[in-house]
Short mmCIF file of C-alpha atoms in Angstrom, two decimals:
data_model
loop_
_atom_site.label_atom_id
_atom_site.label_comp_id
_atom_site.label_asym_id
_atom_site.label_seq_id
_atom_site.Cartn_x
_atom_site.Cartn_y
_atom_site.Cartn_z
CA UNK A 1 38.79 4.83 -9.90
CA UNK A 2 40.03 8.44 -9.48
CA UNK A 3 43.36 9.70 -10.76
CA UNK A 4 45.03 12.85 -11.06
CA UNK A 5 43.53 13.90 -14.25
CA UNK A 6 40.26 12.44 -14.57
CA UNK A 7 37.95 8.98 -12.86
CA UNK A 8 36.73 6.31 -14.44
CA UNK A 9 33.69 4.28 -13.40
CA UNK A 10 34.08 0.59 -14.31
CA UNK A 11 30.56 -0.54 -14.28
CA UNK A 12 29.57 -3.89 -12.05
CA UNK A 13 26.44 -4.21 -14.80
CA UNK A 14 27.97 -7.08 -16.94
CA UNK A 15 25.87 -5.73 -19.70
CA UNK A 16 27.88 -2.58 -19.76
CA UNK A 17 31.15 -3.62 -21.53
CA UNK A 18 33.02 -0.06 -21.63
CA UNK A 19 34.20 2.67 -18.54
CA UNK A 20 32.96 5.47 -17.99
CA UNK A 21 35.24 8.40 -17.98
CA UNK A 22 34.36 11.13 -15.47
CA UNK A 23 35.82 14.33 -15.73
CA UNK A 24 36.92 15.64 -12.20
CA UNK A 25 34.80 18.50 -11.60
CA UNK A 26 31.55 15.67 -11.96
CA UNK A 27 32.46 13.72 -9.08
CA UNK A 28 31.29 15.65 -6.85
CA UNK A 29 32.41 14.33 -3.34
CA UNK A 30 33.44 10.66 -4.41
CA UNK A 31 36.56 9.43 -3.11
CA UNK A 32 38.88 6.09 -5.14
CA UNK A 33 37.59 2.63 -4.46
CA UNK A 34 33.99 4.30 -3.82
CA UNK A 35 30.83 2.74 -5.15
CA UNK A 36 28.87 5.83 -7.15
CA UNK A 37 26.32 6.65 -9.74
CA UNK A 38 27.27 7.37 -13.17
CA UNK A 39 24.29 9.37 -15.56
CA UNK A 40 26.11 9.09 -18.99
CA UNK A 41 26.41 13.01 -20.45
CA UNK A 42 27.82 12.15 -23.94
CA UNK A 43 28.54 9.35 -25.92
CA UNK A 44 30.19 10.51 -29.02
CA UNK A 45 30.45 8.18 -32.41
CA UNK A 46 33.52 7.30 -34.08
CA UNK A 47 36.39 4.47 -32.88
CA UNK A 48 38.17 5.00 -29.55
CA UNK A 49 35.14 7.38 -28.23
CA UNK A 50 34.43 6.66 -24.69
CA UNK A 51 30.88 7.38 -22.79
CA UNK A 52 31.47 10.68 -20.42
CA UNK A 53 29.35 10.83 -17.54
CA UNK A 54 28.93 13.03 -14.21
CA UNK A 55 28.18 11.06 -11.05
CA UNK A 56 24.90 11.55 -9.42
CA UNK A 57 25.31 9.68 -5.97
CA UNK A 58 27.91 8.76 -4.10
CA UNK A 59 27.38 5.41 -2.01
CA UNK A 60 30.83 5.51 -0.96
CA UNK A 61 32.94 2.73 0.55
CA UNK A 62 30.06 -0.32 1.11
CA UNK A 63 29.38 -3.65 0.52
CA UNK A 64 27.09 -6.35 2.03
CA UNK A 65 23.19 -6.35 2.03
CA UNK A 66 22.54 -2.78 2.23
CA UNK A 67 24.81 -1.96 -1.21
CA UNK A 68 22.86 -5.66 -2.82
CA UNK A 69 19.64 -4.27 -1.78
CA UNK A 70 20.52 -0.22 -3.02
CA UNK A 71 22.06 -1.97 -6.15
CA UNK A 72 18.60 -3.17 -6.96
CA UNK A 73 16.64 -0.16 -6.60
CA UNK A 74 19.51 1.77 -8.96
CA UNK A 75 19.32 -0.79 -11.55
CA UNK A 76 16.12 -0.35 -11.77
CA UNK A 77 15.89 3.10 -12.68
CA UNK A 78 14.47 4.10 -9.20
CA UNK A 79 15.98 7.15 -7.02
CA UNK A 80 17.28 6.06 -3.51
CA UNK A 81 16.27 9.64 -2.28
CA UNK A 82 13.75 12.38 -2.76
CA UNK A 83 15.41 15.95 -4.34
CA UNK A 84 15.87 18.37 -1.40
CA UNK A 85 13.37 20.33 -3.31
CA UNK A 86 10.71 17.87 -2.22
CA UNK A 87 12.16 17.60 0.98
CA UNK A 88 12.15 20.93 1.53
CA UNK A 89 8.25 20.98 0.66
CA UNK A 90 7.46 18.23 2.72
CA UNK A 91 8.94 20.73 5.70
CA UNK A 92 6.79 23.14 5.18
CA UNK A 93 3.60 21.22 5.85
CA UNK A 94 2.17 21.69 9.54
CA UNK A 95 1.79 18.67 11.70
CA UNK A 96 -1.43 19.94 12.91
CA UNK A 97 -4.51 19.30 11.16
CA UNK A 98 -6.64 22.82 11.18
CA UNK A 99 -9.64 23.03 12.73
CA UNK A 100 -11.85 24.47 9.72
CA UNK A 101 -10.67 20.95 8.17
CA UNK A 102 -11.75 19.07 10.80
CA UNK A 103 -14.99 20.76 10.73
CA UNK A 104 -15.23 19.83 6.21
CA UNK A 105 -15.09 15.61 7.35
CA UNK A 106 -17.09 13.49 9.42
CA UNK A 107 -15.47 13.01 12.57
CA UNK A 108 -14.77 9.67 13.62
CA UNK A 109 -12.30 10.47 16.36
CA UNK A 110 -14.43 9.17 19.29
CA UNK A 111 -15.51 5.55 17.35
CA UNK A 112 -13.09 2.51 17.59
CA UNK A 113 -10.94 2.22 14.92
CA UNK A 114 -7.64 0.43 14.32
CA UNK A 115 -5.21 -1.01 12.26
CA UNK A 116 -3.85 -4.67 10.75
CA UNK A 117 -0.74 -4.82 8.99
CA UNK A 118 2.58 -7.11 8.12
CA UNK A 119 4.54 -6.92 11.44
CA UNK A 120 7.14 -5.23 9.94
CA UNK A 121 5.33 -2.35 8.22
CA UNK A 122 6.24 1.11 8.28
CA UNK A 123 3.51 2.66 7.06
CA UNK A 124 -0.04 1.96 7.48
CA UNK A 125 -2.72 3.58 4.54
CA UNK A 126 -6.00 1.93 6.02
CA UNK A 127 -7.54 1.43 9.07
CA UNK A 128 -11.40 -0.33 10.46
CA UNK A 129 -14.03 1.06 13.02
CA UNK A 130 -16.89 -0.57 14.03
CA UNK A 131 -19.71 0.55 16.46
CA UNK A 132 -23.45 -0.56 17.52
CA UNK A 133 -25.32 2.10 16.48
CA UNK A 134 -28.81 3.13 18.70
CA UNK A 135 -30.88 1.24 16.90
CA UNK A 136 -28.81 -2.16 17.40
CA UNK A 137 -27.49 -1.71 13.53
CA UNK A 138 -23.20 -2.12 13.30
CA UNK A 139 -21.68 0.40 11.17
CA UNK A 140 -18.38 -0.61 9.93
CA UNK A 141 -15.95 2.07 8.28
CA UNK A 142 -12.77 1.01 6.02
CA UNK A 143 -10.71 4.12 6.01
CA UNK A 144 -7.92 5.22 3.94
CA UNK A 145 -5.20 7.70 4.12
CA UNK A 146 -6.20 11.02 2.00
CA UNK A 147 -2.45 11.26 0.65
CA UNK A 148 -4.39 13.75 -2.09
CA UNK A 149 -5.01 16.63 0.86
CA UNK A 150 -1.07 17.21 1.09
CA UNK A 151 -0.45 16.87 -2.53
CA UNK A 152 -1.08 20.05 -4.43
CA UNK A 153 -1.13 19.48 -8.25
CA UNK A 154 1.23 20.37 -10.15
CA UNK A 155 3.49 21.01 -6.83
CA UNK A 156 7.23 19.55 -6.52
CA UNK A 157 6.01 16.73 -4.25
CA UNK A 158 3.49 15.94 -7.22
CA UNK A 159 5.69 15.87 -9.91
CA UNK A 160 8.16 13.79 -7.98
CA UNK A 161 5.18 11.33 -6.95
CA UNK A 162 4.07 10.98 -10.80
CA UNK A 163 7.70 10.26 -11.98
CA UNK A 164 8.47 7.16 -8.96
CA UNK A 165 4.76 6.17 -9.65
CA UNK A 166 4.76 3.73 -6.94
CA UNK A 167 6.59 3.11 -3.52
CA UNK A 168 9.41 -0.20 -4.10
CA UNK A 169 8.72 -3.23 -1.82
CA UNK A 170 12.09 -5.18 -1.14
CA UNK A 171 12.57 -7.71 1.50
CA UNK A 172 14.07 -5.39 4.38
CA UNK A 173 13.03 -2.17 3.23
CA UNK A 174 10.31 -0.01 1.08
CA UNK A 175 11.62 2.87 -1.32
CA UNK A 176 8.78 5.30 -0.39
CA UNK A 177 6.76 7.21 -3.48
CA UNK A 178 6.70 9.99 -1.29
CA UNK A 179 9.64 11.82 1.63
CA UNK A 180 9.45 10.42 4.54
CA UNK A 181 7.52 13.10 6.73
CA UNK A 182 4.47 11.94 4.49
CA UNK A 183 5.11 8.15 3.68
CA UNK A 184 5.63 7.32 7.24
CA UNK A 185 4.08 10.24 9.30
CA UNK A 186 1.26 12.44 7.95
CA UNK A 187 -0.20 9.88 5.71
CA UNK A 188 0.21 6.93 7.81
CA UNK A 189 -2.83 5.79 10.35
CA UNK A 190 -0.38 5.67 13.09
CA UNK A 191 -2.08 5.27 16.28
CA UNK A 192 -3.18 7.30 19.07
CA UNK A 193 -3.04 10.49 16.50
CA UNK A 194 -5.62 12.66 14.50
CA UNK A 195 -5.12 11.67 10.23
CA UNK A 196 -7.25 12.74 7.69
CA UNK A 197 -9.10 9.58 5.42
CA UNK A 198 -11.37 8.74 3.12
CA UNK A 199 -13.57 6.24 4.08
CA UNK A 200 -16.54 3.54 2.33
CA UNK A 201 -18.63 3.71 5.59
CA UNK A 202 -21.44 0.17 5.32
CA UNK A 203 -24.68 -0.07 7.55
CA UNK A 204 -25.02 -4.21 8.14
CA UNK A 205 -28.62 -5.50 10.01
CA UNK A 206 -28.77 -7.36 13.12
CA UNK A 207 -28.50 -10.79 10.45
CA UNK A 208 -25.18 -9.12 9.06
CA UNK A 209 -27.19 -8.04 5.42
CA UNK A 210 -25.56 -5.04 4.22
CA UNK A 211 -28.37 -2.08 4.15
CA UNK A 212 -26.33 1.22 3.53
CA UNK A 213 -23.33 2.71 2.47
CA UNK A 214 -21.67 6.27 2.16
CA UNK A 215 -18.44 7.36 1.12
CA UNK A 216 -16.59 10.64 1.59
CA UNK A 217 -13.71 12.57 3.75
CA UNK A 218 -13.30 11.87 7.25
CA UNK A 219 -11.25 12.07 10.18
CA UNK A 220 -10.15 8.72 12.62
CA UNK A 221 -8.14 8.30 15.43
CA UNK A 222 -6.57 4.76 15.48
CA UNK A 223 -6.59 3.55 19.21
CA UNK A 224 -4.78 0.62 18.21
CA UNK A 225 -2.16 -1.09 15.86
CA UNK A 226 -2.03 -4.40 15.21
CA UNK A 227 0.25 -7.30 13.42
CA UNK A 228 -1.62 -9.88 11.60
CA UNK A 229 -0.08 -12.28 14.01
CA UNK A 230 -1.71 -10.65 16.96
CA UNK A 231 -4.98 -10.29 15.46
CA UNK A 232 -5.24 -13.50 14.78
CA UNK A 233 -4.14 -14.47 18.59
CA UNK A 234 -7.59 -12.37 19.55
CA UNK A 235 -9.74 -14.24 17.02
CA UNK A 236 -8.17 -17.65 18.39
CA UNK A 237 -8.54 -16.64 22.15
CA UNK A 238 -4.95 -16.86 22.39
CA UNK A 239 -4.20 -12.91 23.38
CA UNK A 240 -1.08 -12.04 25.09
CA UNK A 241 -1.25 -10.93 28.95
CA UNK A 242 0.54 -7.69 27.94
CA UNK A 243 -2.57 -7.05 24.87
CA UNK A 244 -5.06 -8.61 27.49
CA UNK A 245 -3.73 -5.59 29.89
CA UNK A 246 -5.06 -3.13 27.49
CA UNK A 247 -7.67 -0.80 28.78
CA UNK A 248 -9.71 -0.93 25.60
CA UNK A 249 -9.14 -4.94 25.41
CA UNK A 250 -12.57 -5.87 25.74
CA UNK A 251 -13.58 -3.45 23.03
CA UNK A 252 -11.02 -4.60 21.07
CA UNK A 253 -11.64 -8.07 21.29
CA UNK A 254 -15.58 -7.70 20.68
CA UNK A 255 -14.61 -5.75 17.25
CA UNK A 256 -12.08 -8.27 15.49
CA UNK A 257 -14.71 -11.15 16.43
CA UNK A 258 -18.13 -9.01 14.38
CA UNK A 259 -15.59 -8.24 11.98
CA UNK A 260 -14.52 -11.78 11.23
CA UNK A 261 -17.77 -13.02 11.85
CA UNK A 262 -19.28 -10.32 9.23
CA UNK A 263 -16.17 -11.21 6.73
CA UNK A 264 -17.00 -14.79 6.64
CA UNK A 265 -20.37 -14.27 5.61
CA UNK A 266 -19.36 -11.97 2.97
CA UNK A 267 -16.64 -14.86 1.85
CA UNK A 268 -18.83 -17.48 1.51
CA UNK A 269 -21.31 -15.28 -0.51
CA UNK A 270 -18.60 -14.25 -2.92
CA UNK A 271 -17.62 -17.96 -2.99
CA UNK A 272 -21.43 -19.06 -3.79
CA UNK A 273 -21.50 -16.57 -6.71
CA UNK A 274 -18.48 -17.76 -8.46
CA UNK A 275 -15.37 -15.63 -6.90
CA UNK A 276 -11.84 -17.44 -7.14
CA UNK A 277 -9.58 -17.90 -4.77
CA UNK A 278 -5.97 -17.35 -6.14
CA UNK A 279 -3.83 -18.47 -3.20
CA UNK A 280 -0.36 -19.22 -3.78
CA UNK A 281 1.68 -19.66 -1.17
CA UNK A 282 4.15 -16.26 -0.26
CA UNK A 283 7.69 -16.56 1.20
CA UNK A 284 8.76 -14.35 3.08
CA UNK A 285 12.53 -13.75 5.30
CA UNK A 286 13.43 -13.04 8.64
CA UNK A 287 16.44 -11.14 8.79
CA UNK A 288 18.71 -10.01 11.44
CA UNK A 289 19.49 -6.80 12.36
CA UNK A 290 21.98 -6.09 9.59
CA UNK A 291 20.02 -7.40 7.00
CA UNK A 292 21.54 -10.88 6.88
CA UNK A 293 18.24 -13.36 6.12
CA UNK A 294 18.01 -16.13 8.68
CA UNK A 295 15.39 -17.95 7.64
CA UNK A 296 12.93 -18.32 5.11
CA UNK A 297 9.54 -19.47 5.62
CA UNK A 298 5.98 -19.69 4.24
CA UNK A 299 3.53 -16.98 5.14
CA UNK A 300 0.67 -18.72 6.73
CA UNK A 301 -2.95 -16.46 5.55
CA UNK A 302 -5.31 -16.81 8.24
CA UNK A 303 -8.78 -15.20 9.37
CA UNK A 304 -6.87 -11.99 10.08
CA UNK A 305 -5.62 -11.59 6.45
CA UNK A 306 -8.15 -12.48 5.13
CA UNK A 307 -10.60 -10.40 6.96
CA UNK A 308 -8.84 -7.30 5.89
CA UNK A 309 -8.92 -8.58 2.36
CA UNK A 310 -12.69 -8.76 2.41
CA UNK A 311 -13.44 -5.34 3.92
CA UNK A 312 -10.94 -3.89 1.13
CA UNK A 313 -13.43 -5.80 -1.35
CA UNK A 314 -16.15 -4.70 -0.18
CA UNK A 315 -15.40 -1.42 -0.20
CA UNK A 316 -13.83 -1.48 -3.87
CA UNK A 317 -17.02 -3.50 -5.21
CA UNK A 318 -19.13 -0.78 -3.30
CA UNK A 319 -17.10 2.02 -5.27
CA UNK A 320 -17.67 0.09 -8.17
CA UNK A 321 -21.79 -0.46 -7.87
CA UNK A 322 -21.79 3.35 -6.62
CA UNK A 323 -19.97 5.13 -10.10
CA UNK A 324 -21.76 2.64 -12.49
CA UNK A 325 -24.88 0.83 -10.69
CA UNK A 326 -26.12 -2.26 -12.52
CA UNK A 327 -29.46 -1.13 -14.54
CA UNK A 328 -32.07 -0.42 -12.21
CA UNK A 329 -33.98 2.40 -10.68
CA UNK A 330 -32.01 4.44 -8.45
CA UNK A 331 -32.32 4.43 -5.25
CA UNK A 332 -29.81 7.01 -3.66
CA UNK A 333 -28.34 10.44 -5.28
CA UNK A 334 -25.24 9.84 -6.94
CA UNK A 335 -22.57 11.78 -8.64
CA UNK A 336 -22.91 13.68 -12.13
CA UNK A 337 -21.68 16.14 -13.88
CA UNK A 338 -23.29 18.30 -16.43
CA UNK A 339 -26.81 17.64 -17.36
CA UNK A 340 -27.03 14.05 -15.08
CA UNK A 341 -24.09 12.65 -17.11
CA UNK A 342 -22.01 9.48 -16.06
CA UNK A 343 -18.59 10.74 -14.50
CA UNK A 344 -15.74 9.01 -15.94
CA UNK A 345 -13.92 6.50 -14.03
CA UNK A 346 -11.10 3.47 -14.03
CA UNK A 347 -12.23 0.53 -13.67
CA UNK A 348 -10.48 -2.86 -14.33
CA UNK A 349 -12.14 -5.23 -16.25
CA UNK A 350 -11.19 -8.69 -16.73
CA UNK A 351 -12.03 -9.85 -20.12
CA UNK A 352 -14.67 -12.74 -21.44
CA UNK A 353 -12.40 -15.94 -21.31
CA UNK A 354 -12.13 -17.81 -24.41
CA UNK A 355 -14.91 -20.61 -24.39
CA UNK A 356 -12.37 -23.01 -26.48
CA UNK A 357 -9.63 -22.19 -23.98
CA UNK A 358 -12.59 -23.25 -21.17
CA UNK A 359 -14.24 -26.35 -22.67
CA UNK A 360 -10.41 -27.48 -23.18
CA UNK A 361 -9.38 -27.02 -19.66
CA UNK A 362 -13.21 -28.74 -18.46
CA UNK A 363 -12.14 -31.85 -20.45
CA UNK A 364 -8.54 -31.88 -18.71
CA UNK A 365 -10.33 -31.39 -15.10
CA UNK A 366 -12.25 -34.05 -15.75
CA UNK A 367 -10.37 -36.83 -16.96
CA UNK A 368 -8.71 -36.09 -13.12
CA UNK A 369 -11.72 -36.34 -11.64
CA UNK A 370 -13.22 -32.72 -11.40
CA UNK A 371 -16.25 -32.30 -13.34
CA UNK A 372 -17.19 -28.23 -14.39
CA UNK A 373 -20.17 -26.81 -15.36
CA UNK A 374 -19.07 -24.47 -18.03
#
């Protein structure tokens, strides 16, 4: 509420019982009846003091989904846009990747690789390739954007990065950790263009056994993006005339079909060893156009999801075995720093369960029926 003298902000947190008074010259461009803002400056002790604050965006005149959805990303601490410093940064970068960097990766430009993703992403951070190699062997590659090639340390884009921590997931939009130019451009495996990667690259026999692996930078060139949805129309022999019209179709279609063949050997191997499957059913919304949900509906997780989700495994048990291999002689050169030693790295461990917690739950499972071996 602006007046001729000073604004007040009258807060639409109901845990914030008092105004905010706003001295003129810290409203910057906010007009009365506009939604803003407020950082509080000064909060002064003593009866009758009032919080004084300065307002740091101006949302002006809205309402509807878009405020609703902005209204949770501010109470949450989060910044709806990046500082014009890190914009400005961002410019600067070329679109072009040099050729001396190029020449630093293994090129996978020429090998078929694309992407699977929600239908409504905007970004997409990791891509597949497959190929027959000569001697009949496939080599499968899970590539992911190298986001750490355009972040210098220590630079404004860095900083900025380290303080969101994380890019925000809401139902109709994502609050990127990084501008734009990066989130949705440089660092995302759009098709059809040169991005730099780093990739777990895995050898598998002609009986799909896993015989090598090697990790390091790279450079793809995704010939193809596709939704979950369509994927999965592929694997089911269900493809659209329009994908079926694709010139690399047949490629296309042999690739998803080794892929899910390959991931539902590794599935059943992870399932023979002991690995849980924590499926819980995810809702998701279809909106329209302006945001308004229509519908709400269960996402259904077929071979398509779950075929990315056991590449992504693979590779991050790979990492895993490759940093800290299980006691054995070696068998391949592996990183070290001074002297042979181990370098350090995050892992996360989930902990011993307690056995009185376990022998508890076996008696419950089988009084309905479901005898464990624990």
């Amino acid at each position: 509420r602006l007046s001729r003298k000073y604004a007040l902000l009258i807060p639409d947190n109901p845990n914030m019982l008092t105004d905010i008074f706003v001295p003129l010259e810290a409203c910057r461009e906010a007009r009365d009846g506009d939604k803003v803002v407020v950082k509080i400056t000064d909060w002064q002790e003593g009866k009758g003091r009032v919080p004084i604050g300065k307002v740091t965006q101006v949302l002006g005149n809205v309402a509807g989904n878009d405020f609703e959805m902005k209204k949770i990303l501010i109470n949450q601490g989060f910044q709806l846009e990046h500082s014009e410093e890190a914009e400005a940064e961002a410019a600067k970068i070329p679109e072009t990747i040099s050729p001396q960097e190029i020449e630093r990766r293994r090129d996978f430009r020429d090998i078929l690789t694309f992407t699977i993703d929600p239908e409504d992403a905007k970004d997409f951070d990791d891509a597949l390739s497959i190929r027959t190699l000569e001697n009949g062997q496939l080599e499968i590659g899970v590539h992911i954007a190298d986001v750490t090639y355009y972040l210098t340390p220590d630079s404004v884009l860095d900083r900025e990065a380290y303080e969101r921590s994380t890019s925000v997931y809401l139902v109709d939009r994502c609050n990127p950790m990084l501008p734009e130019k990066l989130s949705n451009n440089l660092c995302s495996l759009v098709p059809h263009q040169d991005r730099l990667t780093f990739s777990a690259v895995f050898t598998f026999d002609e009986k799909d056994k896993l015989l090598k692996r090697w990790f390091g930078k790279t450079v793809i060139h995704s010939a193809k993006r596709f939704a979950y949805e369509e994927a999965q129309t592929v694997l089911e022999q269900k493809a659209s005339p329009e994908l079926k019209a694709n010139p690399i179709f047949e490629q296309l279609d042999w690739a998803l079909k080794n892929l899910d063949r390959i991931a539902k050997k590794m599935r059943k191997e992870r399932e023979k060893n002991g690995a849980i499957g924590f499926e819980t059913d995810e809702v998701r919304f279809r909106l329209a156009e302006d945001g308004t949900p229509l519908e709400a509906y269960v996402k259904e997780r077929k071979d398509a999801h779950l075929l990315i989700e056991d590449f992504m495994l693979l590779a991050n048990k790979e990492v895993a075995l490759y940093m800290q291999p299980p006691a054995q002689p070696r068998t391949e050169k592996r990183p070290a720093g001074r002297e042979g030693a181990e370098i350090p790295f995050i892992f996360r461990v989930h902990d011993l369960p307690d056995m009185s917690k376990v022998a508890d739950f076996a008696r419950f499972a089988a009084e309905m029926g479901h005898p464990i071996k624990v």
